[in-house]
Short mmCIF file of C-alpha atoms in Angstrom, two decimals:
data_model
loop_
_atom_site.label_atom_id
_atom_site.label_comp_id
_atom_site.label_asym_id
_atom_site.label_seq_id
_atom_site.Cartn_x
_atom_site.Cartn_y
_atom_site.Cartn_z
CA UNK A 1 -1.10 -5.98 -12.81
CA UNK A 2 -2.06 -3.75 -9.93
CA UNK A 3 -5.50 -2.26 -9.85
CA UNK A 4 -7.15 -0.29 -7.44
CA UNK A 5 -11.14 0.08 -6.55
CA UNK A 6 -12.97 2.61 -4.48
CA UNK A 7 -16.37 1.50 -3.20
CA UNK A 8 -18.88 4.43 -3.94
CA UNK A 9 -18.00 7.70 -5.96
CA UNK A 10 -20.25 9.55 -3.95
CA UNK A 11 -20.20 9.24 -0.11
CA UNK A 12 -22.51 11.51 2.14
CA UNK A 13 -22.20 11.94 5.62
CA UNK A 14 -23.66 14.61 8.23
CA UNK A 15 -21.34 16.37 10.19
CA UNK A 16 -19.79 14.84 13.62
CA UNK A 17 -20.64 11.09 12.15
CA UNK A 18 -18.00 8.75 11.24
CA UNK A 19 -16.14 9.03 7.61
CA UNK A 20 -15.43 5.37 6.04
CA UNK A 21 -14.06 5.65 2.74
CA UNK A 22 -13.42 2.36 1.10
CA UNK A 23 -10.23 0.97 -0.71
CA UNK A 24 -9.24 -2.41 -2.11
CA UNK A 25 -6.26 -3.32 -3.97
CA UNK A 26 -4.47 -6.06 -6.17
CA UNK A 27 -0.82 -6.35 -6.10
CA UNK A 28 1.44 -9.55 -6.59
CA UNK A 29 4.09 -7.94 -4.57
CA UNK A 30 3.92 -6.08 -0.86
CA UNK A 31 2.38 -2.84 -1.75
CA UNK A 32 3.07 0.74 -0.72
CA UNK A 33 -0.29 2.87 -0.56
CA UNK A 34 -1.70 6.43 -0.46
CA UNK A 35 -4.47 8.54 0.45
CA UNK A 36 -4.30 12.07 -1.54
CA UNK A 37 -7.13 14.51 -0.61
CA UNK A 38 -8.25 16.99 -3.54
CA UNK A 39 -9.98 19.89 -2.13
CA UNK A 40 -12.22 22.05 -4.47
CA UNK A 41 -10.19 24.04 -7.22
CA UNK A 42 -7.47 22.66 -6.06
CA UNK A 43 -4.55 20.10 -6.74
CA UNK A 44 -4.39 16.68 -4.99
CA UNK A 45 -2.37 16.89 -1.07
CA UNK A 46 -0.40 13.24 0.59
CA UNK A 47 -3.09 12.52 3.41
CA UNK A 48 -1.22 9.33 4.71
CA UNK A 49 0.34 6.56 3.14
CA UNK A 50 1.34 3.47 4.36
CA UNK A 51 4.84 1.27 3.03
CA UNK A 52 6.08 -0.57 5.92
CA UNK A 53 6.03 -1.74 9.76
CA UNK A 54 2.55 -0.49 11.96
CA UNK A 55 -0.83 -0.88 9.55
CA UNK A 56 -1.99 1.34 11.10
CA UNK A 57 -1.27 4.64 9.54
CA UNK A 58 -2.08 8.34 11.32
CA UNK A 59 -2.42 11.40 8.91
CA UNK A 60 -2.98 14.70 8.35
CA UNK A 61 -6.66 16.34 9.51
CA UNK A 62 -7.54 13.66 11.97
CA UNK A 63 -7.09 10.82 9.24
CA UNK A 64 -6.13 7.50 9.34
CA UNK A 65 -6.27 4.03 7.33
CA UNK A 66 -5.59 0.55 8.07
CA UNK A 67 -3.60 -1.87 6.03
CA UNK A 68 -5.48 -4.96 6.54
CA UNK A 69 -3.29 -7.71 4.21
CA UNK A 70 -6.09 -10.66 4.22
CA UNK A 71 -8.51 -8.39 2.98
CA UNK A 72 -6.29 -6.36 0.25
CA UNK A 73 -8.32 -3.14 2.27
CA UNK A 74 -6.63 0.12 2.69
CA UNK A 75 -9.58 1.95 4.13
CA UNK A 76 -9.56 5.49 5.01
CA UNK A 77 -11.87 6.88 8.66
CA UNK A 78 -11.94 9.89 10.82
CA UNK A 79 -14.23 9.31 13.71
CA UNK A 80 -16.10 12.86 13.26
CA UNK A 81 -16.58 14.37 10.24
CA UNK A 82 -16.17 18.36 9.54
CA UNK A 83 -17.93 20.74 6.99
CA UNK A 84 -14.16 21.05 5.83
CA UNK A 85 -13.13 17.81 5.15
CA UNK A 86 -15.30 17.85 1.97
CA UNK A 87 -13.17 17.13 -1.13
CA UNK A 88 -13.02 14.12 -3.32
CA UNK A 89 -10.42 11.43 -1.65
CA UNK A 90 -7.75 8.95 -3.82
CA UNK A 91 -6.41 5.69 -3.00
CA UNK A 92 -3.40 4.98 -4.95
CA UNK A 93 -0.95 1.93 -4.73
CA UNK A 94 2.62 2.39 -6.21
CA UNK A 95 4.32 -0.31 -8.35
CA UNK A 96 7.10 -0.62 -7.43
CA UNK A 97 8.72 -2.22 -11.11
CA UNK A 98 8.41 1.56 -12.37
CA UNK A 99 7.67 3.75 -9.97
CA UNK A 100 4.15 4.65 -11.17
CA UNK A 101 1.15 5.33 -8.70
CA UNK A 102 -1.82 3.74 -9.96
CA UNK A 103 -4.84 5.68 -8.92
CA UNK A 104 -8.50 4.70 -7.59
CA UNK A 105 -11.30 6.33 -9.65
CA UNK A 106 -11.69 8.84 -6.69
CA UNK A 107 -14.53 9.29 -3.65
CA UNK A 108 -16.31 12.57 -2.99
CA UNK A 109 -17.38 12.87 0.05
CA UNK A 110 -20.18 15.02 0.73
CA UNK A 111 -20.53 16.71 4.60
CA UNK A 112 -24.35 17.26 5.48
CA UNK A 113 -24.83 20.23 8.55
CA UNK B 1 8.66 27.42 0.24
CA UNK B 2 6.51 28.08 -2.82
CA UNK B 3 4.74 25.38 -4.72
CA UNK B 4 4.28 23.71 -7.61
CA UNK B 5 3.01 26.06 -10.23
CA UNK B 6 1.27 25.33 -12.96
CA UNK B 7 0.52 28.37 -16.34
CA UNK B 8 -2.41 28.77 -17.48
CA UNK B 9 -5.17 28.10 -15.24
CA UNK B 10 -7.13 28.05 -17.90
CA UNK B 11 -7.08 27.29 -21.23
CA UNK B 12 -9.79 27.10 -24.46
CA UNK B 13 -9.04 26.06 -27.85
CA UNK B 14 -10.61 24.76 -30.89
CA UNK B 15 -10.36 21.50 -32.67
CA UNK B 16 -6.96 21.13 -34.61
CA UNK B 17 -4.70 23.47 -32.60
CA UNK B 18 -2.01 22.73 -30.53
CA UNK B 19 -1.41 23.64 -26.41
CA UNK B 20 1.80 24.06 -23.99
CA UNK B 21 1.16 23.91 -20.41
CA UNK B 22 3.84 25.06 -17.86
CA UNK B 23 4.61 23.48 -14.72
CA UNK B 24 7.41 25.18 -12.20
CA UNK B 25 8.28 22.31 -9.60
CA UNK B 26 8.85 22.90 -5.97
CA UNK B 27 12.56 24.13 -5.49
CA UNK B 28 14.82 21.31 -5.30
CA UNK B 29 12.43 18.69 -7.06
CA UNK B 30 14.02 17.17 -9.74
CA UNK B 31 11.14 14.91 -11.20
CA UNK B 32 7.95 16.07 -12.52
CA UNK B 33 5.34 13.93 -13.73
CA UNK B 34 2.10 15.02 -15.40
CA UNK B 35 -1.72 13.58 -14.87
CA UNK B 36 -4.84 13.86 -16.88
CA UNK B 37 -7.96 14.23 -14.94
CA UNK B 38 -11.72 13.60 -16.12
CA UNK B 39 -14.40 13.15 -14.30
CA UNK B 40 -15.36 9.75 -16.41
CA UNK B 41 -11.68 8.77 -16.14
CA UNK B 42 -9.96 9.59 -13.12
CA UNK B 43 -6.79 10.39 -13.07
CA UNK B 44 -4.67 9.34 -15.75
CA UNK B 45 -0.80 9.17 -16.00
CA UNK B 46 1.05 10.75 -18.69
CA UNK B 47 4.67 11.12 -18.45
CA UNK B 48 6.86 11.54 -15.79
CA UNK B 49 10.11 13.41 -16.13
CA UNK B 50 13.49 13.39 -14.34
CA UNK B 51 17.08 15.16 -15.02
CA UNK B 52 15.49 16.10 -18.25
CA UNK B 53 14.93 12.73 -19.48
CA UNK B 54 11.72 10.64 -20.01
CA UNK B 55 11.25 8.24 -17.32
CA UNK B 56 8.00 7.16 -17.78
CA UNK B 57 5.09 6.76 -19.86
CA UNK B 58 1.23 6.51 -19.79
CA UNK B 59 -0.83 4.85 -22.52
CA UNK B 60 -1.59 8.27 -24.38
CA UNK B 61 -0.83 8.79 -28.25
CA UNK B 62 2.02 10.60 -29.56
CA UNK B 63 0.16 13.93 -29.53
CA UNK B 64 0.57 14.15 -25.91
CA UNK B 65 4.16 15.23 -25.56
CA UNK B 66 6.72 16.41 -22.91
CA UNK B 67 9.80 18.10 -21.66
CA UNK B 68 11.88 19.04 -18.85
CA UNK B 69 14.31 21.57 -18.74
CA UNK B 70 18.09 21.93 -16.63
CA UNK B 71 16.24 23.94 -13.57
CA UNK B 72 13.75 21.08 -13.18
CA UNK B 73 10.57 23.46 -14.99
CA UNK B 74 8.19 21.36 -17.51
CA UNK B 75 5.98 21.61 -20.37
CA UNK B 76 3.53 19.39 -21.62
CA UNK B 77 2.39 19.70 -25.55
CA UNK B 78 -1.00 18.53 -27.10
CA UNK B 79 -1.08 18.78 -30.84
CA UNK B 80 -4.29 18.60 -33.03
CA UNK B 81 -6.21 18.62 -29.88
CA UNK B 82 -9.81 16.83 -30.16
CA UNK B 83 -12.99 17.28 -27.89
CA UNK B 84 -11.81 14.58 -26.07
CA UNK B 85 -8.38 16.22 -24.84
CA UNK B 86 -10.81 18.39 -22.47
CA UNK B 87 -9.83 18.15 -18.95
CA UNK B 88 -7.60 19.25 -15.94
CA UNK B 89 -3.82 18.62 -16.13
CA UNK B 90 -2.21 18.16 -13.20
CA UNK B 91 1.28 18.47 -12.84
CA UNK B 92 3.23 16.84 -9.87
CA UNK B 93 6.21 17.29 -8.33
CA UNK B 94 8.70 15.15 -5.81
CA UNK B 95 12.27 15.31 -4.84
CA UNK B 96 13.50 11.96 -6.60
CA UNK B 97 12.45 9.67 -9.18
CA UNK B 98 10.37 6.97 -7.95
CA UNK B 99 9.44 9.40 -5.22
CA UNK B 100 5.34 8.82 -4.57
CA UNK B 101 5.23 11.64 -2.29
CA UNK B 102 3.82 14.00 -4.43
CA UNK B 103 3.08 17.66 -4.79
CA UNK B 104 0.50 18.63 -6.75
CA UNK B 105 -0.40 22.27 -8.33
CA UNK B 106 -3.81 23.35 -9.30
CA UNK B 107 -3.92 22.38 -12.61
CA UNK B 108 -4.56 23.62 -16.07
CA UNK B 109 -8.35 23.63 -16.63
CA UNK B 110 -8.19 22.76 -21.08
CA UNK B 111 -11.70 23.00 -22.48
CA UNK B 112 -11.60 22.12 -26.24
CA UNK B 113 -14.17 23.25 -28.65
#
């Protein structure tokens, strides 16, 4: 069965500094994954996902996340943080035998001024 | 383009009763699926929905019950609701089955007392 795990529920960073948000995966096939930003109050936005090809995926807002295969990693970065880009972050990986994301337990990351 | 919309934005009921939500899908998306969000839980799948039909199911009881309708518009149903049922449904949108790029609304924000 596929799982998903996000390192940390809480992340903290101060603004300009380097986001890392952590994502590891289990899947017996090749899997397709996704980042999904949920801003406050809000419902959850595609930030990048990866299925095929370059591992190296670019998204939206100065996001991007590496497939890394030998390490089962899908980690999301953005070199400099903004007071904006606070909002609790998803990794999901889809199965592919029914079509159903299965979801990490969620990040938030926190922007210190 | 307007998006997905999702009636009421909030929502408080007792012990016992019963709930609809609504969710309008993005023009010209014909699947909907519907999450359950907690912050112990994550997000949790529920049902997903496609040409009016059923596609998929989450491990929720029978209580927790669907339907789509011919111009692609949803409802999700929660009979004898229990403290437990508290939390934000999200409802999701995409232009295919199967599709994991997905467009979320708001949310319905169900407190149960």
């Amino acid at each position: 069965a596929q799982s998903v795990t996000q390192l940390g529920s809480h992340v903290s960073v101060s603004e300009g500094a380097l986001v890392l948000l952590r994502c590891n995966y289990s899947s017996s096939v090749p899997p397709y994954l996704f980042w999904y930003v949920q801003y406050p109050n809000q419902g959850l936005q595609l930030l990048l996902k990866y299925t095929t090809g370059a591992t190296l995926v670019k998204g939206i807002n100065g996001f991007e996340a590496e497939f890394k295969k030998s390490e089962t990693s899908f980690h999301l970065t953005k070199p400099s943080a903004h007071m904006s880009d606070a909002a609790e972050y998803f990794c999901a990986v889809s199965d592919r035998s029914n079509y159903q994301l299965i979801w990490g337990a969620g990040t938030k990351l926190i922007i210190k001024p | 383009k307007a998006g997905v919309t999702q009636t009421p934005r909030y929502l408080i009921k007792t012990r016992g009763q019963q709930v609809t939500l609504s969710c309008s899908p993005i023009s010209g998306h014909r699947s909907v699926s519907w999450y359950q969000q907690t912050p112990g839980q994550g997000l949790q799948f529920l049902f997903e929905y496609f040409s009016e039909t059923q596609r998929n199911k989450g491990n929720f009881p029978g209580r927790f019950s669907g339907r789509q309708f011919s111009n692609s518009r949803s409802e999700m149903n929660v009979s004898t609701l229990e403290l437990g049922d508290s939390a934000l449904y999200l409802c999701a949108s995409s232009l295919d089955q199967g599709d994991e790029k997905l467009f979320f609304g708001s949310g319905t924000q169900l407190s149960v007392l």
